[in-house]
Amino acid sequence: MASTYAFSAGAHGHWRISSIVACRGAGLAPAKALTIHPWGPGSIAGVTNWRLLGTLSNTRYATRDEVDGLRRRQEGLDRPQATQAALIPIRKSAAWWDLAQDERRAIFEETSQHTAIGMDYLPAIARPLHHSRDLGEPFDFLTWFEFAPADAPAFDALLARLRATREWDFVEREVDIRLERTALA
Amino acid sequence: MASTYAFSAGAHGHWRISSIVACRGAGLAPAKALTIHPWGPGSIAGVTNWRLLGTLSNTRYATRDEVDGLRRRQEGLDRPQATQAALIPIRKSAAWWDLAQDERRAIFEETSQHTAIGMDYLPAIARPLHHSRDLGEPFDFLTWFEFAPADAPAFDALLARLRATREWDFVEREVDIRLERTALA
């Protein structure tokens, strides 16, 4: 069984929202803060500006070599120095999802080098991926990144490289939300 | 966005349940009938013996050649002669989900020939696959099959071949539910 989390935006939370920018398609309503918390049948909804759900699921494209390489280099969440974060929800087009597995893999890695680009920024940028598509959510993925303030320029470079790939031709909605850890977290 | 469906078992429904057999792991409670219906945030739960949710999602292993081959040969649901059906919910082990994509693909097709075996029984056996794992459901997949009574022995042969594969070493829960279309459907 996979683990579902809610990204709940409202007046208070573990992360203060510093900006919400609509990159492609519709944006998201303004909110002051965000909290990430487990989500299940018994969860209490609470008052939020918006809530996005995502599941930590199995890898979809990475080979054994790539998985091992990522695991050797990546670090976990909640590092004390990683006081900045970004939440980037993404939806891909119907044309992407109509592709067969080998076609998506070829665009994802052999053409766009998605994993290889991400590797260049490890361990500075921690980046778990939440899957939302099967949940019937408005986005297909919720990507979450944590990094130290000194690594913010490197994070922007990572995004610029990914957004220039062939894979991004299939992105039809993307919102870029930046956050800072609050004293409460 | 993907489409989620509920498989709801209760006293009445479009399909009469003729048997429920636990093949591996825990079974499911007895019920008289099953109905398959769209499921969303506004859905009314109703009274059921049990309800399983699944999503018609993108392919996970099939290559373009395999997808094209399947589409050329397969037929849709609700064929008048296809008065028998089987619902086979399946959960795979943590060891399966910890494998990388290339390792899962190799076991699924190069070793176990899952798609190739299924092709041998097209168009007689219609077989859409619902994904449940990201929904936090007790099963990872809900496989649904429709066929004419004369093709029931072929369907049993298909199952026997799949259950003898290396892929099935990773199946830790499987229930085999057989059904007949009711006059109401």
Coordinates of C-alpha atoms in Angstrom, one line a residue:
Chain A
M1 CA 0.0 0.0 0.0
A2 CA 1.3 3.5 -0.9
S3 CA 1.4 6.5 1.5
T4 CA -0.8 9.4 0.6
Y5 CA 0.0 12.9 1.9
A6 CA -1.9 16.2 1.8
F7 CA -0.3 19.5 1.0
S8 CA -2.6 21.9 2.8
A9 CA -2.4 25.6 2.3
G10 CA -4.0 28.1 4.7
A11 CA -3.3 30.7 7.3
H12 CA -0.8 28.8 9.4
G13 CA 1.6 25.9 8.7
H14 CA 5.1 24.5 8.9
W15 CA 6.2 26.4 5.8
R16 CA 5.6 30.1 5.1
I17 CA 4.7 30.7 1.4
S18 CA 6.8 33.4 -0.1
S19 CA 5.5 33.3 -3.7
I20 CA 3.0 31.4 -6.0
V21 CA 3.8 31.8 -9.7
A22 CA 1.7 30.2 -12.5
C23 CA 4.2 29.0 -15.1
R24 CA 1.8 27.2 -17.4
G25 CA -2.0 27.0 -17.3
A26 CA -4.1 28.0 -14.2
G27 CA -2.3 29.0 -11.0
L28 CA -3.4 28.4 -7.4
A29 CA -5.1 30.7 -5.0
P30 CA -2.9 32.8 -2.6
A31 CA -2.2 31.4 0.8
K32 CA 0.1 32.2 3.7
A33 CA 1.4 28.9 4.8
L34 CA 1.6 25.2 3.9
T35 CA 1.6 22.0 5.9
I36 CA 2.4 18.5 4.6
H37 CA 0.6 15.7 6.5
P38 CA -0.5 12.1 6.1
W39 CA -3.9 11.7 4.5
G40 CA -6.3 8.8 4.8
P41 CA -10.0 7.9 5.0
G42 CA -10.2 9.2 8.6
S43 CA -8.4 12.5 8.0
I44 CA -10.1 15.8 9.2
A45 CA -10.3 18.2 6.3
G46 CA -9.9 21.5 8.3
V47 CA -10.1 24.9 6.8
T48 CA -7.7 25.4 3.9
N49 CA -7.3 27.7 0.9
W50 CA -6.5 24.6 -1.2
R51 CA -5.3 21.1 -0.7
L52 CA -3.4 18.9 -3.0
L53 CA -3.0 15.1 -2.5
G54 CA -0.1 12.9 -3.6
T55 CA 1.3 9.4 -3.0
L56 CA 4.8 8.3 -2.5
S57 CA 4.7 5.4 -5.0
N58 CA 7.1 3.2 -6.9
T59 CA 9.6 4.5 -9.5
R60 CA 8.2 4.6 -13.0
Y61 CA 11.2 5.1 -15.3
A62 CA 14.5 4.7 -13.3
T63 CA 16.6 1.7 -14.0
R64 CA 18.4 -0.3 -11.2
D65 CA 21.7 1.6 -12.0
E66 CA 19.9 5.0 -11.8
V67 CA 18.0 4.0 -8.6
D68 CA 21.3 2.9 -6.9
G69 CA 23.0 6.1 -8.1
L70 CA 20.3 8.3 -6.7
R71 CA 20.2 6.4 -3.4
R72 CA 23.9 6.7 -2.9
R73 CA 23.9 10.5 -3.3
Q74 CA 20.5 11.8 -2.1
E75 CA 19.8 13.0 1.4
G76 CA 16.5 13.0 3.3
L77 CA 14.1 15.8 4.2
D78 CA 14.2 18.0 7.3
R79 CA 17.9 18.7 7.2
P80 CA 18.5 21.7 9.6
Q81 CA 20.3 23.8 6.9
A82 CA 17.5 23.2 4.3
T83 CA 15.3 26.1 5.4
Q84 CA 14.0 26.8 1.9
A85 CA 11.6 24.7 -0.2
A86 CA 9.7 24.6 -3.5
L87 CA 6.4 22.8 -4.3
I88 CA 6.0 22.5 -8.0
P89 CA 2.7 20.7 -9.0
I90 CA 2.8 19.5 -12.6
R91 CA 0.2 18.2 -15.1
K92 CA 1.2 16.6 -18.4
S93 CA -0.9 16.4 -21.5
A94 CA -3.1 13.6 -22.8
A95 CA -0.6 13.2 -25.6
W96 CA 2.1 12.2 -22.9
W97 CA -0.2 9.7 -21.2
D98 CA -1.2 8.1 -24.5
L99 CA 2.5 7.3 -25.2
A100 CA 3.6 3.7 -24.5
Q101 CA 6.0 3.1 -21.6
D102 CA 9.1 2.8 -23.9
E103 CA 8.2 6.1 -25.6
R104 CA 7.8 7.9 -22.3
R105 CA 11.0 6.4 -21.0
A106 CA 12.9 7.5 -24.1
I107 CA 11.7 11.1 -23.8
F108 CA 12.2 11.2 -20.0
E109 CA 15.8 10.0 -19.9
E110 CA 17.5 9.2 -23.2
T111 CA 16.3 12.5 -24.7
S112 CA 15.7 14.8 -21.7
Q113 CA 18.1 13.3 -19.2
H114 CA 15.7 14.0 -16.4
T115 CA 17.4 11.7 -13.8
A116 CA 20.9 12.7 -15.0
I117 CA 20.2 16.4 -14.6
G118 CA 18.7 15.8 -11.1
M119 CA 21.9 13.9 -10.1
D120 CA 24.0 17.0 -10.8
Y121 CA 22.3 18.7 -7.9
L122 CA 22.5 16.0 -5.3
P123 CA 22.8 16.0 -2.3
A124 CA 22.1 19.8 -2.2
I125 CA 18.5 19.5 -3.4
A126 CA 16.4 16.9 -1.7
R127 CA 13.5 16.0 -4.0
P128 CA 10.8 13.4 -3.2
L129 CA 8.1 13.0 -5.9
H130 CA 4.4 12.5 -5.1
H131 CA 2.1 10.9 -7.7
S132 CA -1.4 12.4 -8.0
R133 CA -2.8 11.3 -11.4
D134 CA -4.5 8.1 -10.2
L135 CA -6.1 10.0 -7.4
G136 CA -8.1 12.0 -9.8
E137 CA -6.3 15.2 -8.7
P138 CA -5.9 18.3 -10.8
F139 CA -2.1 17.7 -11.1
D140 CA -0.3 14.5 -12.1
F141 CA 2.7 15.1 -9.8
L142 CA 3.6 17.1 -6.7
T143 CA 7.4 17.7 -6.7
W144 CA 8.8 18.9 -3.4
F145 CA 12.3 20.3 -3.0
E146 CA 14.3 21.3 0.1
F147 CA 17.6 23.1 0.1
A148 CA 19.8 25.6 1.9
P149 CA 19.5 29.3 1.0
A150 CA 23.0 29.1 -0.5
D151 CA 21.8 26.5 -2.9
A152 CA 18.8 28.5 -4.2
P153 CA 20.7 29.6 -7.4
A154 CA 21.6 26.0 -8.1
F155 CA 18.0 25.0 -7.7
D156 CA 16.9 27.7 -10.2
A157 CA 19.5 26.3 -12.6
L158 CA 18.1 22.8 -12.2
L159 CA 14.6 24.0 -13.0
A160 CA 15.8 26.0 -16.0
R161 CA 17.6 22.9 -17.4
L162 CA 14.5 20.7 -16.9
R163 CA 12.2 23.2 -18.4
A164 CA 14.3 23.4 -21.5
T165 CA 13.9 19.7 -22.2
R166 CA 11.7 17.9 -24.8
E167 CA 9.9 16.3 -21.8
W168 CA 8.6 19.8 -20.9
D169 CA 6.8 20.1 -24.2
F170 CA 4.3 17.7 -22.6
V171 CA 3.7 19.9 -19.5
E172 CA 0.4 21.7 -19.7
R173 CA 0.1 23.0 -16.2
E174 CA 2.9 24.0 -13.8
V175 CA 2.8 26.2 -10.7
D176 CA 6.0 27.3 -8.8
I177 CA 5.5 27.8 -5.1
R178 CA 8.4 28.9 -2.9
L179 CA 8.5 28.5 0.8
E180 CA 10.6 29.1 4.0
R181 CA 10.5 27.0 7.0
T182 CA 8.7 28.7 10.0
A183 CA 10.1 28.7 13.5
L184 CA 7.3 26.2 14.4
A185 CA 8.5 23.5 12.1
Chain B
M1 CA -6.9 13.1 -14.9
A2 CA -7.6 9.4 -14.5
S3 CA -11.1 7.8 -14.1
T4 CA -11.8 6.0 -10.9
Y5 CA -14.4 3.3 -10.6
A6 CA -15.9 1.4 -7.7
F7 CA -16.6 -2.3 -7.7
S8 CA -19.4 -2.5 -5.2
A9 CA -20.6 -5.9 -3.9
G10 CA -24.0 -6.2 -2.2
A11 CA -27.4 -7.7 -2.4
H12 CA -28.3 -6.4 -5.9
G13 CA -26.2 -5.5 -9.0
H14 CA -25.5 -5.8 -12.7
W15 CA -23.5 -9.0 -12.1
R16 CA -24.5 -12.0 -10.0
I17 CA -21.6 -13.4 -8.1
S18 CA -21.3 -17.2 -8.5
S19 CA -18.1 -17.8 -6.5
I20 CA -15.4 -16.0 -4.5
V21 CA -12.2 -18.0 -4.0
A22 CA -9.2 -16.8 -2.0
C23 CA -6.2 -17.9 -4.1
R24 CA -3.4 -16.3 -1.9
G25 CA -3.8 -14.4 1.3
A26 CA -7.1 -13.2 2.8
G27 CA -10.3 -13.6 0.7
L28 CA -13.3 -11.2 0.5
A29 CA -16.6 -11.5 2.3
P30 CA -19.5 -13.3 0.5
A31 CA -21.9 -11.2 -1.5
K32 CA -24.7 -11.8 -4.0
A33 CA -24.0 -9.3 -6.7
L34 CA -21.6 -6.7 -8.0
T35 CA -22.0 -3.3 -9.8
I36 CA -19.2 -1.3 -11.4
H37 CA -19.8 2.5 -11.3
P38 CA -17.9 5.7 -11.6
W39 CA -16.5 7.0 -8.2
G40 CA -15.7 10.5 -7.2
P41 CA -15.7 13.0 -4.4
G42 CA -19.6 13.4 -4.7
S43 CA -20.3 9.6 -4.9
I44 CA -22.9 8.2 -2.5
A45 CA -21.5 5.2 -0.6
G46 CA -24.7 3.1 -0.3
V47 CA -24.9 -0.2 1.6
T48 CA -22.4 -2.7 0.4
N49 CA -20.7 -5.9 1.6
W50 CA -17.4 -4.5 0.3
R51 CA -16.2 -1.9 -2.2
L52 CA -12.9 -1.9 -4.2
L53 CA -11.7 1.2 -6.0
G54 CA -9.5 1.3 -9.1
T55 CA -8.4 3.8 -11.8
L56 CA -8.1 3.3 -15.5
S57 CA -4.6 4.7 -15.8
N58 CA -1.7 4.8 -18.3
T59 CA 0.2 1.7 -19.4
R60 CA 3.2 0.9 -17.1
Y61 CA 5.2 -1.7 -19.1
A62 CA 3.8 -2.1 -22.7
T63 CA 6.0 -0.8 -25.5
R64 CA 4.5 0.9 -28.6
D65 CA 4.5 -2.3 -30.6
E66 CA 2.7 -4.2 -27.8
V67 CA 0.2 -1.4 -27.3
D68 CA -0.6 -1.4 -31.1
G69 CA -0.8 -5.2 -31.1
L70 CA -3.3 -5.2 -28.2
R71 CA -5.4 -2.4 -29.7
R72 CA -5.7 -4.1 -33.1
R73 CA -7.0 -7.3 -31.5
Q74 CA -8.9 -6.4 -28.3
E75 CA -12.6 -5.8 -28.1
G76 CA -14.6 -3.7 -25.7
L77 CA -16.8 -4.5 -22.7
D78 CA -20.5 -5.1 -22.8
R79 CA -20.5 -7.5 -25.8
P80 CA -23.9 -9.3 -25.9
Q81 CA -22.3 -12.7 -25.9
A82 CA -19.9 -12.0 -23.0
T83 CA -22.3 -13.0 -20.2
Q84 CA -19.6 -14.3 -17.9
A85 CA -17.0 -12.3 -16.1
A86 CA -14.2 -12.5 -13.5
L87 CA -12.9 -9.9 -11.1
I88 CA -9.4 -10.8 -9.8
P89 CA -8.0 -8.3 -7.3
I90 CA -4.2 -8.7 -6.9
R91 CA -1.6 -7.3 -4.5
K92 CA 2.1 -7.7 -5.2
S93 CA 4.8 -7.9 -2.5
A94 CA 7.0 -5.0 -1.3
A95 CA 9.9 -6.8 -3.0
W96 CA 8.2 -6.3 -6.3
W97 CA 7.6 -2.6 -5.7
D98 CA 11.2 -2.1 -4.6
L99 CA 12.4 -3.3 -7.9
A100 CA 13.5 -0.6 -10.5
Q101 CA 11.4 -0.1 -13.6
D102 CA 13.8 -2.1 -15.9
E103 CA 13.8 -5.0 -13.4
R104 CA 10.0 -5.1 -13.2
R105 CA 9.6 -4.8 -17.0
A106 CA 12.1 -7.7 -17.5
I107 CA 10.2 -10.0 -15.1
F108 CA 6.8 -8.9 -16.5
E109 CA 7.5 -9.5 -20.2
E110 CA 10.9 -10.8 -21.1
T111 CA 10.7 -13.6 -18.5
S112 CA 6.9 -14.0 -17.8
Q113 CA 5.5 -12.9 -21.2
H114 CA 2.5 -11.4 -19.5
T115 CA 1.4 -9.3 -22.6
A116 CA 2.2 -12.1 -25.0
I117 CA 0.2 -14.7 -23.1
G118 CA -2.8 -12.3 -22.9
M119 CA -2.6 -11.7 -26.7
D120 CA -3.2 -15.4 -27.3
Y121 CA -6.7 -15.0 -25.8
L122 CA -7.8 -11.9 -27.8
P123 CA -10.4 -10.9 -28.8
A124 CA -12.3 -13.6 -26.8
I125 CA -11.3 -12.3 -23.4
A126 CA -11.8 -8.6 -22.8
R127 CA -9.6 -7.4 -20.0
P128 CA -9.3 -3.8 -18.8
L129 CA -6.9 -3.2 -15.8
H130 CA -7.7 -0.9 -12.9
H131 CA -4.8 0.5 -10.8
S132 CA -5.5 0.7 -7.1
R133 CA -2.1 1.0 -5.4
D134 CA -1.8 4.8 -5.3
L135 CA -5.3 5.0 -3.9
G136 CA -4.2 3.3 -0.7
E137 CA -6.5 0.3 -1.4
P138 CA -5.9 -3.2 -0.1
F139 CA -5.1 -4.5 -3.6
D140 CA -2.7 -3.1 -6.2
F141 CA -4.8 -4.0 -9.2
L142 CA -8.4 -5.0 -10.1
T143 CA -8.4 -7.1 -13.2
W144 CA -11.8 -7.5 -14.9
F145 CA -12.5 -10.0 -17.6
E146 CA -15.6 -10.5 -19.8
F147 CA -16.1 -13.5 -22.0
A148 CA -18.7 -15.8 -23.6
P149 CA -19.6 -19.1 -21.7
A150 CA -17.9 -21.1 -24.5
D151 CA -14.6 -19.2 -23.8
A152 CA -14.6 -20.0 -20.0
P153 CA -12.1 -22.9 -20.5
A154 CA -9.8 -20.7 -22.5
F155 CA -10.0 -18.1 -19.7
D156 CA -9.0 -20.7 -17.1
A157 CA -6.1 -21.7 -19.3
L158 CA -5.0 -18.0 -19.5
L159 CA -5.1 -17.8 -15.7
A160 CA -3.1 -21.1 -15.3
R161 CA -0.4 -19.8 -17.6
L162 CA -0.1 -16.5 -15.9
R163 CA -0.1 -18.1 -12.4
A164 CA 2.8 -20.3 -13.5
T165 CA 5.1 -17.4 -14.3
R166 CA 8.0 -15.9 -12.4
E167 CA 5.9 -12.7 -12.1
W168 CA 3.4 -14.6 -9.9
D169 CA 6.2 -15.3 -7.3
F170 CA 5.6 -11.6 -6.3
V171 CA 1.8 -12.0 -5.9
E172 CA 1.0 -12.1 -2.2
R173 CA -2.8 -11.7 -2.3
E174 CA -5.2 -12.8 -5.0
V175 CA -9.0 -13.4 -5.0
D176 CA -10.8 -15.0 -7.9
I177 CA -14.5 -13.9 -8.2
R178 CA -16.7 -15.3 -11.0
L179 CA -19.8 -13.6 -12.1
E180 CA -22.8 -13.9 -14.5
R181 CA -24.6 -10.9 -16.1
T182 CA -28.0 -10.4 -14.6
A183 CA -31.1 -9.7 -16.7
L184 CA -31.0 -6.2 -15.5
A185 CA -27.6 -5.3 -16.9

